mmCIF file of C-alpha atoms in Angstrom:
data_model
loop_
_atom_site.group_PDB
_atom_site.id
_atom_site.type_symbol
_atom_site.label_atom_id
_atom_site.label_comp_id
_atom_site.label_asym_id
_atom_site.label_seq_id
_atom_site.Cartn_x
_atom_site.Cartn_y
_atom_site.Cartn_z
ATOM 1 C CA MET X 7 0.000 0.000 0.000
ATOM 2 C CA THR X 8 1.269 3.419 -0.877
ATOM 3 C CA GLY X 9 0.199 6.642 0.784
ATOM 4 C CA GLU X 10 -0.191 9.318 -1.894
ATOM 5 C CA THR X 11 -0.947 12.996 -1.617
ATOM 6 C CA GLY X 12 -3.229 15.008 -3.834
ATOM 7 C CA VAL X 13 -5.832 17.723 -3.458
ATOM 8 C CA GLY X 14 -8.812 16.081 -1.738
ATOM 9 C CA LEU X 15 -7.162 12.650 -1.705
ATOM 10 C CA GLU X 16 -4.314 13.252 0.718
ATOM 11 C CA SER X 17 -6.026 11.379 3.568
ATOM 12 C CA ALA X 18 -6.915 8.345 1.421
ATOM 13 C CA ILE X 19 -4.862 5.202 0.873
ATOM 14 C CA ARG X 20 -3.762 4.709 -2.729
ATOM 15 C CA VAL X 21 -3.352 1.204 -4.110
ATOM 16 C CA PRO X 22 -1.947 1.256 -7.671
ATOM 17 C CA ILE X 23 -2.795 -1.484 -10.181
ATOM 18 C CA GLU X 24 0.055 -1.876 -12.667
ATOM 19 C CA LEU X 25 -1.318 -3.253 -15.944
ATOM 20 C CA GLY X 26 0.662 -1.295 -18.526
ATOM 21 C CA GLU X 27 -1.595 1.047 -20.487
ATOM 22 C CA ARG X 28 -4.563 -0.220 -18.452
ATOM 23 C CA SER X 29 -3.024 0.760 -15.090
ATOM 24 C CA TYR X 30 -5.140 2.720 -12.618
ATOM 25 C CA ASP X 31 -5.407 3.624 -8.939
ATOM 26 C CA VAL X 32 -7.761 2.444 -6.232
ATOM 27 C CA TRP X 33 -8.374 5.046 -3.535
ATOM 28 C CA VAL X 34 -9.652 3.914 -0.126
ATOM 29 C CA GLY X 35 -10.920 6.265 2.558
ATOM 30 C CA PRO X 36 -13.880 8.151 4.038
ATOM 31 C CA GLY X 37 -15.510 10.632 1.675
ATOM 32 C CA VAL X 38 -13.414 9.836 -1.409
ATOM 33 C CA ARG X 39 -16.527 9.921 -3.592
ATOM 34 C CA HIS X 40 -16.340 13.711 -3.297
ATOM 35 C CA CYS X 41 -13.056 13.537 -5.239
ATOM 36 C CA LEU X 42 -14.705 12.021 -8.322
ATOM 37 C CA SER X 43 -13.957 15.033 -10.524
ATOM 38 C CA GLN X 44 -10.232 14.442 -9.942
ATOM 39 C CA VAL X 45 -10.284 10.918 -11.418
ATOM 40 C CA VAL X 46 -12.804 11.245 -14.272
ATOM 41 C CA PRO X 47 -10.889 11.118 -17.600
ATOM 42 C CA GLY X 48 -9.859 14.674 -18.375
ATOM 43 C CA ASP X 49 -11.054 14.684 -21.990
ATOM 44 C CA ALA X 50 -14.549 13.356 -21.244
ATOM 45 C CA LYS X 51 -17.351 15.779 -22.105
ATOM 46 C CA ARG X 52 -20.235 13.879 -20.516
ATOM 47 C CA VAL X 53 -20.660 11.286 -17.780
ATOM 48 C CA ALA X 54 -23.470 8.777 -17.391
ATOM 49 C CA VAL X 55 -23.862 8.077 -13.669
ATOM 50 C CA VAL X 56 -25.373 4.625 -13.084
ATOM 51 C CA THR X 57 -26.581 3.967 -9.555
ATOM 52 C CA GLN X 58 -29.206 2.092 -7.542
ATOM 53 C CA ALA X 59 -32.355 3.395 -5.916
ATOM 54 C CA ALA X 60 -31.106 2.396 -2.438
ATOM 55 C CA VAL X 61 -27.885 4.363 -2.955
ATOM 56 C CA ALA X 62 -29.785 7.467 -4.001
ATOM 57 C CA ASP X 63 -32.248 7.025 -1.117
ATOM 58 C CA ALA X 64 -29.310 6.874 1.322
ATOM 59 C CA GLY X 65 -28.233 10.318 0.127
ATOM 60 C CA ILE X 66 -25.076 9.079 -1.591
ATOM 61 C CA THR X 67 -24.548 11.315 -4.610
ATOM 62 C CA VAL X 68 -21.570 12.260 -6.761
ATOM 63 C CA ASP X 69 -20.507 15.202 -8.889
ATOM 64 C CA PRO X 70 -18.149 14.347 -11.766
ATOM 65 C CA GLY X 71 -17.570 18.047 -12.387
ATOM 66 C CA ILE X 72 -18.842 17.979 -15.972
ATOM 67 C CA GLU X 73 -22.195 17.534 -17.703
ATOM 68 C CA HIS X 74 -23.822 14.344 -16.453
ATOM 69 C CA ARG X 75 -27.081 12.476 -16.224
ATOM 70 C CA VAL X 76 -28.107 9.965 -13.537
ATOM 71 C CA PHE X 77 -29.549 6.582 -14.510
ATOM 72 C CA ILE X 78 -31.143 4.742 -11.571
ATOM 73 C CA THR X 79 -31.593 0.967 -11.555
ATOM 74 C CA ASP X 80 -33.478 -1.253 -9.152
ATOM 75 C CA ASN X 81 -31.757 -2.772 -6.126
ATOM 76 C CA GLY X 82 -30.240 -6.235 -5.921
ATOM 77 C CA GLU X 83 -28.537 -8.878 -8.013
ATOM 78 C CA HIS X 84 -31.561 -9.276 -10.304
ATOM 79 C CA ILE X 85 -30.582 -6.086 -12.193
ATOM 80 C CA LYS X 86 -27.680 -7.973 -13.805
ATOM 81 C CA THR X 87 -29.395 -9.073 -17.038
ATOM 82 C CA LEU X 88 -28.749 -8.695 -20.741
ATOM 83 C CA GLY X 89 -32.039 -6.825 -20.925
ATOM 84 C CA ALA X 90 -30.734 -4.231 -18.463
ATOM 85 C CA VAL X 91 -27.566 -3.835 -20.554
ATOM 86 C CA GLU X 92 -29.649 -3.184 -23.675
ATOM 87 C CA GLU X 93 -31.835 -0.688 -21.817
ATOM 88 C CA LEU X 94 -28.833 1.280 -20.575
ATOM 89 C CA CYS X 95 -27.175 1.251 -24.008
ATOM 90 C CA ARG X 96 -30.338 2.578 -25.621
ATOM 91 C CA GLU X 97 -30.690 5.322 -23.018
ATOM 92 C CA PHE X 98 -27.044 6.295 -23.497
ATOM 93 C CA ALA X 99 -27.482 6.407 -27.286
ATOM 94 C CA GLN X 100 -30.643 8.502 -27.027
ATOM 95 C CA TRP X 101 -28.793 10.959 -24.780
ATOM 96 C CA GLY X 102 -25.853 11.093 -27.174
ATOM 97 C CA LEU X 103 -23.116 9.517 -25.052
ATOM 98 C CA THR X 104 -20.028 8.998 -27.222
ATOM 99 C CA ARG X 105 -16.916 6.837 -27.112
ATOM 100 C CA ARG X 106 -14.955 9.818 -25.757
ATOM 101 C CA ASP X 107 -17.276 10.147 -22.742
ATOM 102 C CA ALA X 108 -17.391 8.029 -19.602
ATOM 103 C CA ILE X 109 -19.639 6.020 -17.302
ATOM 104 C CA VAL X 110 -19.511 6.264 -13.504
ATOM 105 C CA ALA X 111 -20.990 3.397 -11.492
ATOM 106 C CA VAL X 112 -22.027 4.283 -7.937
ATOM 107 C CA GLY X 113 -23.045 1.497 -5.599
ATOM 108 C CA GLY X 114 -22.258 -2.118 -4.847
ATOM 109 C CA GLY X 115 -21.071 -5.051 -6.895
ATOM 110 C CA ALA X 116 -24.295 -5.466 -8.857
ATOM 111 C CA VAL X 117 -23.998 -1.900 -10.193
ATOM 112 C CA THR X 118 -20.292 -2.119 -11.025
ATOM 113 C CA ASP X 119 -20.820 -5.487 -12.740
ATOM 114 C CA LEU X 120 -23.741 -4.168 -14.806
ATOM 115 C CA ALA X 121 -22.287 -0.754 -15.626
ATOM 116 C CA GLY X 122 -18.836 -2.199 -16.234
ATOM 117 C CA PHE X 123 -20.122 -4.742 -18.732
ATOM 118 C CA THR X 124 -22.240 -2.062 -20.391
ATOM 119 C CA ALA X 125 -19.120 0.106 -20.648
ATOM 120 C CA ALA X 126 -17.250 -2.799 -22.244
ATOM 121 C CA VAL X 127 -19.801 -3.231 -25.036
ATOM 122 C CA TYR X 128 -21.225 0.271 -25.622
ATOM 123 C CA HIS X 129 -19.448 1.699 -28.675
ATOM 124 C CA ARG X 130 -17.178 -1.365 -28.344
ATOM 125 C CA GLY X 131 -15.761 0.099 -25.163
ATOM 126 C CA ILE X 132 -16.151 3.306 -23.164
ATOM 127 C CA ARG X 133 -14.242 4.391 -20.078
ATOM 128 C CA VAL X 134 -15.723 3.685 -16.649
ATOM 129 C CA VAL X 135 -15.011 4.821 -13.090
ATOM 130 C CA TYR X 136 -16.311 2.948 -10.041
ATOM 131 C CA VAL X 137 -17.455 4.634 -6.832
ATOM 132 C CA SER X 138 -17.883 1.632 -4.580
ATOM 133 C CA THR X 139 -20.191 2.072 -1.589
ATOM 134 C CA THR X 140 -20.475 -1.458 -0.147
ATOM 135 C CA LEU X 141 -17.883 -3.540 1.661
ATOM 136 C CA LEU X 142 -18.280 -6.408 -0.808
ATOM 137 C CA GLY X 143 -17.848 -4.066 -3.741
ATOM 138 C CA GLN X 144 -14.817 -2.345 -2.268
ATOM 139 C CA ILE X 145 -12.777 -5.472 -1.566
ATOM 140 C CA ASP X 146 -13.872 -7.530 -4.538
ATOM 141 C CA ALA X 147 -16.289 -6.533 -7.303
ATOM 142 C CA SER X 148 -14.899 -3.085 -8.110
ATOM 143 C CA VAL X 149 -11.259 -4.182 -8.437
ATOM 144 C CA GLY X 150 -9.675 -6.237 -11.198
ATOM 145 C CA GLY X 151 -11.749 -5.583 -14.296
ATOM 146 C CA LYS X 152 -14.154 -8.534 -14.258
ATOM 147 C CA THR X 153 -17.647 -7.490 -15.341
ATOM 148 C CA GLY X 154 -20.721 -9.532 -16.121
ATOM 149 C CA VAL X 155 -24.400 -10.276 -15.952
ATOM 150 C CA ASN X 156 -26.366 -13.385 -15.081
ATOM 151 C CA LEU X 157 -28.410 -15.887 -17.069
ATOM 152 C CA PRO X 158 -31.222 -18.064 -15.711
ATOM 153 C CA GLU X 159 -28.701 -20.904 -15.982
ATOM 154 C CA GLY X 160 -26.122 -19.331 -13.691
ATOM 155 C CA LYS X 161 -24.325 -16.330 -12.230
ATOM 156 C CA ASN X 162 -21.945 -14.143 -14.283
ATOM 157 C CA LEU X 163 -22.050 -16.426 -17.325
ATOM 158 C CA VAL X 164 -21.913 -13.451 -19.730
ATOM 159 C CA GLY X 165 -19.223 -10.851 -19.192
ATOM 160 C CA ALA X 166 -15.969 -9.225 -20.221
ATOM 161 C CA PHE X 167 -12.647 -8.133 -18.782
ATOM 162 C CA TRP X 168 -12.810 -4.329 -18.800
ATOM 163 C CA GLN X 169 -10.558 -2.347 -16.494
ATOM 164 C CA PRO X 170 -11.890 0.898 -14.980
ATOM 165 C CA SER X 171 -10.039 4.190 -15.217
ATOM 166 C CA ALA X 172 -10.126 4.585 -11.417
ATOM 167 C CA VAL X 173 -11.853 3.184 -8.338
ATOM 168 C CA LEU X 174 -12.997 5.186 -5.305
ATOM 169 C CA CYS X 175 -13.796 3.026 -2.258
ATOM 170 C CA ASP X 176 -15.706 5.376 0.016
ATOM 171 C CA THR X 177 -15.631 3.881 3.509
ATOM 172 C CA GLU X 178 -17.915 6.669 4.776
ATOM 173 C CA ALA X 179 -20.728 5.104 2.751
ATOM 174 C CA LEU X 180 -20.502 1.852 4.732
ATOM 175 C CA ALA X 181 -22.410 3.521 7.583
ATOM 176 C CA THR X 182 -25.509 3.538 5.367
ATOM 177 C CA LEU X 183 -25.509 -0.244 4.809
ATOM 178 C CA PRO X 184 -27.993 -2.598 6.481
ATOM 179 C CA PRO X 185 -26.398 -5.298 8.687
ATOM 180 C CA GLU X 186 -26.973 -8.072 6.132
ATOM 181 C CA GLU X 187 -25.076 -6.128 3.476
ATOM 182 C CA MET X 188 -22.104 -5.683 5.796
ATOM 183 C CA ARG X 189 -22.172 -9.410 6.594
ATOM 184 C CA SER X 190 -22.005 -10.110 2.893
ATOM 185 C CA GLY X 191 -18.820 -8.079 2.619
ATOM 186 C CA LEU X 192 -17.317 -9.757 5.664
ATOM 187 C CA GLY X 193 -17.787 -13.160 4.037
ATOM 188 C CA GLU X 194 -15.703 -12.057 1.077
ATOM 189 C CA MET X 195 -13.179 -10.482 3.449
ATOM 190 C CA ALA X 196 -12.759 -13.828 5.229
ATOM 191 C CA LYS X 197 -11.496 -15.267 1.933
ATOM 192 C CA TYR X 198 -8.496 -12.944 1.938
ATOM 193 C CA HIS X 199 -7.275 -14.369 5.251
ATOM 194 C CA PHE X 200 -6.405 -17.584 3.372
ATOM 195 C CA ILE X 201 -5.342 -16.268 -0.028
ATOM 196 C CA ALA X 202 -2.403 -14.419 1.530
ATOM 197 C CA ASP X 203 -2.396 -15.881 5.069
ATOM 198 C CA ALA X 204 -3.004 -12.306 6.177
ATOM 199 C CA ASP X 205 -3.656 -11.211 9.766
ATOM 200 C CA LEU X 206 -6.437 -8.831 8.838
ATOM 201 C CA HIS X 207 -7.849 -8.709 12.364
ATOM 202 C CA ALA X 208 -4.811 -6.641 13.421
ATOM 203 C CA LEU X 209 -5.898 -3.768 11.146
ATOM 204 C CA GLY X 210 -8.540 -1.064 11.416
ATOM 205 C CA LEU X 211 -11.425 -1.223 8.944
ATOM 206 C CA VAL X 212 -10.051 1.266 6.392
ATOM 207 C CA GLU X 213 -6.606 -0.355 6.472
ATOM 208 C CA ARG X 214 -8.170 -3.822 6.299
ATOM 209 C CA ILE X 215 -10.134 -2.876 3.185
ATOM 210 C CA ALA X 216 -6.995 -1.437 1.596
ATOM 211 C CA ARG X 217 -5.043 -4.604 2.454
ATOM 212 C CA CYS X 218 -7.729 -6.762 0.816
ATOM 213 C CA VAL X 219 -7.522 -4.563 -2.275
ATOM 214 C CA GLU X 220 -3.748 -4.889 -2.254
ATOM 215 C CA ILE X 221 -3.968 -8.708 -2.052
ATOM 216 C CA LYS X 222 -6.375 -8.790 -4.969
ATOM 217 C CA VAL X 223 -4.223 -6.361 -6.963
ATOM 218 C CA GLU X 224 -1.195 -8.624 -6.548
ATOM 219 C CA VAL X 225 -3.168 -11.555 -7.952
ATOM 220 C CA VAL X 226 -4.754 -9.574 -10.814
ATOM 221 C CA ALA X 227 -1.456 -8.039 -11.907
ATOM 222 C CA ALA X 228 -0.007 -11.542 -12.268
ATOM 223 C CA ASP X 229 -3.017 -12.964 -14.134
ATOM 224 C CA GLU X 230 -5.330 -10.309 -15.547
ATOM 225 C CA ARG X 231 -7.416 -12.689 -17.710
ATOM 226 C CA GLU X 232 -7.867 -15.498 -15.178
ATOM 227 C CA SER X 233 -5.781 -18.048 -17.066
ATOM 228 C CA GLY X 234 -4.155 -19.388 -13.919
ATOM 229 C CA ARG X 235 -3.325 -17.725 -10.605
ATOM 230 C CA ARG X 236 -6.355 -15.420 -10.578
ATOM 231 C CA ALA X 237 -8.671 -18.375 -10.030
ATOM 232 C CA VAL X 238 -7.513 -18.300 -6.393
ATOM 233 C CA LEU X 239 -9.868 -15.342 -5.933
ATOM 234 C CA ASN X 240 -12.740 -17.792 -6.427
ATOM 235 C CA TYR X 241 -11.836 -19.613 -3.223
ATOM 236 C CA GLY X 242 -15.090 -20.687 -1.568
ATOM 237 C CA HIS X 243 -17.127 -19.608 -4.589
ATOM 238 C CA THR X 244 -18.022 -22.947 -6.195
ATOM 239 C CA LEU X 245 -20.485 -23.848 -3.463
ATOM 240 C CA ALA X 246 -21.383 -20.181 -2.990
ATOM 241 C CA HIS X 247 -22.469 -19.749 -6.608
ATOM 242 C CA ALA X 248 -24.410 -23.016 -6.471
ATOM 243 C CA LEU X 249 -26.246 -21.844 -3.363
ATOM 244 C CA GLU X 250 -27.052 -18.536 -5.061
ATOM 245 C CA ALA X 251 -28.233 -20.196 -8.281
ATOM 246 C CA HIS X 252 -30.297 -22.775 -6.396
ATOM 247 C CA GLY X 253 -31.920 -19.926 -4.479
ATOM 248 C CA GLY X 254 -34.515 -19.910 -1.779
ATOM 249 C CA TYR X 255 -32.028 -19.528 1.086
ATOM 250 C CA ASP X 256 -32.074 -15.736 1.444
ATOM 251 C CA LEU X 257 -28.278 -15.685 1.440
ATOM 252 C CA ARG X 258 -26.225 -12.704 0.349
ATOM 253 C CA HIS X 259 -23.185 -13.434 -1.812
ATOM 254 C CA GLY X 260 -20.627 -13.086 0.976
ATOM 255 C CA GLU X 261 -22.721 -15.178 3.348
ATOM 256 C CA ALA X 262 -22.709 -17.932 0.724
ATOM 257 C CA VAL X 263 -18.938 -17.518 0.286
ATOM 258 C CA ALA X 264 -18.453 -17.979 4.036
ATOM 259 C CA VAL X 265 -20.201 -21.358 3.884
ATOM 260 C CA GLY X 266 -18.223 -22.140 0.747
ATOM 261 C CA LEU X 267 -14.927 -21.494 2.539
ATOM 262 C CA VAL X 268 -15.763 -23.999 5.260
ATOM 263 C CA TYR X 269 -16.935 -26.516 2.654
ATOM 264 C CA ALA X 270 -13.706 -26.097 0.663
ATOM 265 C CA ALA X 271 -11.656 -26.665 3.818
ATOM 266 C CA GLU X 272 -13.600 -29.791 4.745
ATOM 267 C CA LEU X 273 -13.273 -31.050 1.171
ATOM 268 C CA ALA X 274 -9.517 -30.393 1.158
ATOM 269 C CA HIS X 275 -9.191 -32.330 4.414
ATOM 270 C CA ARG X 276 -11.110 -35.318 3.055
ATOM 271 C CA ALA X 277 -8.946 -35.191 -0.072
ATOM 272 C CA GLY X 278 -5.836 -35.434 2.106
ATOM 273 C CA ARG X 279 -4.567 -31.922 1.350
ATOM 274 C CA ILE X 280 -4.827 -30.238 4.780
ATOM 275 C CA GLY X 281 -5.111 -31.270 8.408
ATOM 276 C CA VAL X 282 -7.846 -30.725 10.965
ATOM 277 C CA ASP X 283 -6.079 -27.671 12.423
ATOM 278 C CA ARG X 284 -6.338 -25.843 9.095
ATOM 279 C CA VAL X 285 -10.027 -26.752 8.865
ATOM 280 C CA ALA X 286 -10.524 -25.390 12.370
ATOM 281 C CA GLU X 287 -8.787 -22.170 11.310
ATOM 282 C CA HIS X 288 -11.300 -21.731 8.493
ATOM 283 C CA ARG X 289 -14.170 -22.238 10.888
ATOM 284 C CA GLN X 290 -12.600 -19.798 13.374
ATOM 285 C CA VAL X 291 -12.108 -17.015 10.832
ATOM 286 C CA VAL X 292 -15.635 -17.363 9.464
ATOM 287 C CA GLY X 293 -17.075 -17.565 12.975
ATOM 288 C CA ASP X 294 -15.148 -14.481 14.088
ATOM 289 C CA TYR X 295 -17.045 -12.534 11.442
ATOM 290 C CA ASP X 296 -20.296 -13.874 12.946
ATOM 291 C CA LEU X 297 -21.114 -15.782 9.765
ATOM 292 C CA SER X 298 -22.666 -19.211 9.391
ATOM 293 C CA THR X 299 -20.423 -22.222 8.795
ATOM 294 C CA ARG X 300 -23.291 -24.533 7.833
ATOM 295 C CA LEU X 301 -25.488 -25.230 4.830
ATOM 296 C CA PRO X 302 -28.868 -23.522 4.859
ATOM 297 C CA ALA X 303 -31.699 -25.679 6.126
ATOM 298 C CA GLY X 304 -33.222 -27.807 3.383
ATOM 299 C CA ALA X 305 -30.303 -27.475 0.964
ATOM 300 C CA ASP X 306 -30.589 -30.163 -1.737
ATOM 301 C CA ALA X 307 -27.231 -31.900 -2.122
ATOM 302 C CA ASP X 308 -28.050 -33.370 -5.550
ATOM 303 C CA ALA X 309 -29.125 -29.994 -6.915
ATOM 304 C CA LEU X 310 -25.973 -28.321 -5.591
ATOM 305 C CA ILE X 311 -23.683 -30.996 -7.059
ATOM 306 C CA SER X 312 -25.406 -30.607 -10.417
ATOM 307 C CA LEU X 313 -24.802 -26.862 -10.268
ATOM 308 C CA PHE X 314 -21.089 -27.432 -9.573
ATOM 309 C CA ASN X 315 -20.806 -28.540 -13.208
ATOM 310 C CA ARG X 316 -22.004 -25.119 -14.434
ATOM 311 C CA ASP X 317 -19.310 -23.210 -12.569
ATOM 312 C CA LYS X 318 -17.024 -21.220 -14.884
ATOM 313 C CA LYS X 319 -13.978 -23.142 -13.606
ATOM 314 C CA ALA X 320 -15.508 -26.484 -14.630
ATOM 315 C CA VAL X 321 -13.730 -26.815 -17.989
ATOM 316 C CA ASP X 322 -12.367 -30.290 -17.142
ATOM 317 C CA GLY X 323 -15.240 -31.457 -14.983
ATOM 318 C CA VAL X 324 -16.101 -30.205 -11.504
ATOM 319 C CA THR X 325 -13.231 -28.013 -10.283
ATOM 320 C CA PHE X 326 -12.681 -26.681 -6.787
ATOM 321 C CA MET X 327 -10.088 -24.252 -5.488
ATOM 322 C CA LEU X 328 -8.707 -26.138 -2.488
ATOM 323 C CA ASP X 329 -6.124 -25.349 0.153
ATOM 324 C CA GLY X 330 -3.039 -27.536 0.351
ATOM 325 C CA PRO X 331 0.686 -27.733 1.087
ATOM 326 C CA GLU X 332 1.466 -25.272 -1.717
ATOM 327 C CA GLY X 333 -1.464 -22.969 -1.059
ATOM 328 C CA ILE X 334 -4.824 -22.735 -2.801
ATOM 329 C CA GLN X 335 -4.903 -24.575 -6.127
ATOM 330 C CA PRO X 336 -7.499 -25.917 -8.609
ATOM 331 C CA VAL X 337 -8.405 -29.560 -8.022
ATOM 332 C CA THR X 338 -10.369 -31.751 -10.429
ATOM 333 C CA GLY X 339 -11.493 -35.372 -10.396
ATOM 334 C CA LEU X 340 -13.351 -35.206 -7.088
ATOM 335 C CA GLU X 341 -15.912 -37.992 -6.864
ATOM 336 C CA PRO X 342 -19.584 -37.050 -6.489
ATOM 337 C CA ALA X 343 -19.766 -39.278 -3.426
ATOM 338 C CA LEU X 344 -17.025 -37.230 -1.748
ATOM 339 C CA LEU X 345 -18.760 -33.971 -2.671
ATOM 340 C CA ARG X 346 -22.026 -35.261 -1.207
ATOM 341 C CA GLU X 347 -20.365 -36.630 1.937
ATOM 342 C CA THR X 348 -18.722 -33.263 2.566
ATOM 343 C CA LEU X 349 -21.998 -31.402 2.054
ATOM 344 C CA GLU X 350 -23.590 -33.601 4.712
ATOM 345 C CA ALA X 351 -20.683 -32.846 7.058
ATOM 346 C CA ILE X 352 -21.498 -29.124 7.113
ATOM 347 C CA ARG X 353 -25.242 -29.386 7.669
#
């Protein structure tokens, strides 16, 4: 992490992402959304601000410093559809947004995913800035350039790699979040404890968020297009995505990831990759964030195992990111009986 000075940003923590011509900075701190005009591309004439109703209702607004129009979506993950992308593109075209202009996404991961993918395809690519206002968005969705929308068949099955021009993680906005939304972010934060064996509990919240961003940046810089190392960021996500796709459990994404982390640890233990102490560590970290370590009541093991095959990592059959002697790695060839046995072990 690098402290960097600048008018209005001197109290924020700067985390640079070095990707050649696609490099950009992530700024973490209270009130950084008010510095938006400093990071909007200087030659942009107009900005389309895409945000959610809940963000606007919470009084979270931005001023890009140039002509702009606000486009408000519904709340929640259900906004991430191809239909929503088409609707935004048509509204942008009717307004006259050009390739030289920019999009600013204000809100959580659903907004940055939707607006980022729209930016990737509108005029074959338009610049985008993220103002992330949720914990989950700040430590995960807004950083790294992955964008996407969902299909009825699964989560994030249509998307693109499209790096933003800048990211502002406004920790002041976290005070407006309901408890369940904070829990969702904490589930994703728990993942970073194991990706880098980081002692995040020793840090204050702002520093902890910045450290999570830094961990993700290190992974992304080494594998921007998810051809290898970057898959480690999906730790705990195979079960999490299956739980989300199966639905009916009222779980937020990070809450599902928390269960997925414990499942991955139990699976790694049964596969002979880690010992019981490492499994206990997973349970401890997740529990310290006051998150569940068990499957939701009524979870259908057969349905979840079937959904494992639709995961984006499943190019050579069901693939899990599992802990082991050399860290977290992709593992294939796990028998359905073992997957089912491990699901029963976390009920």
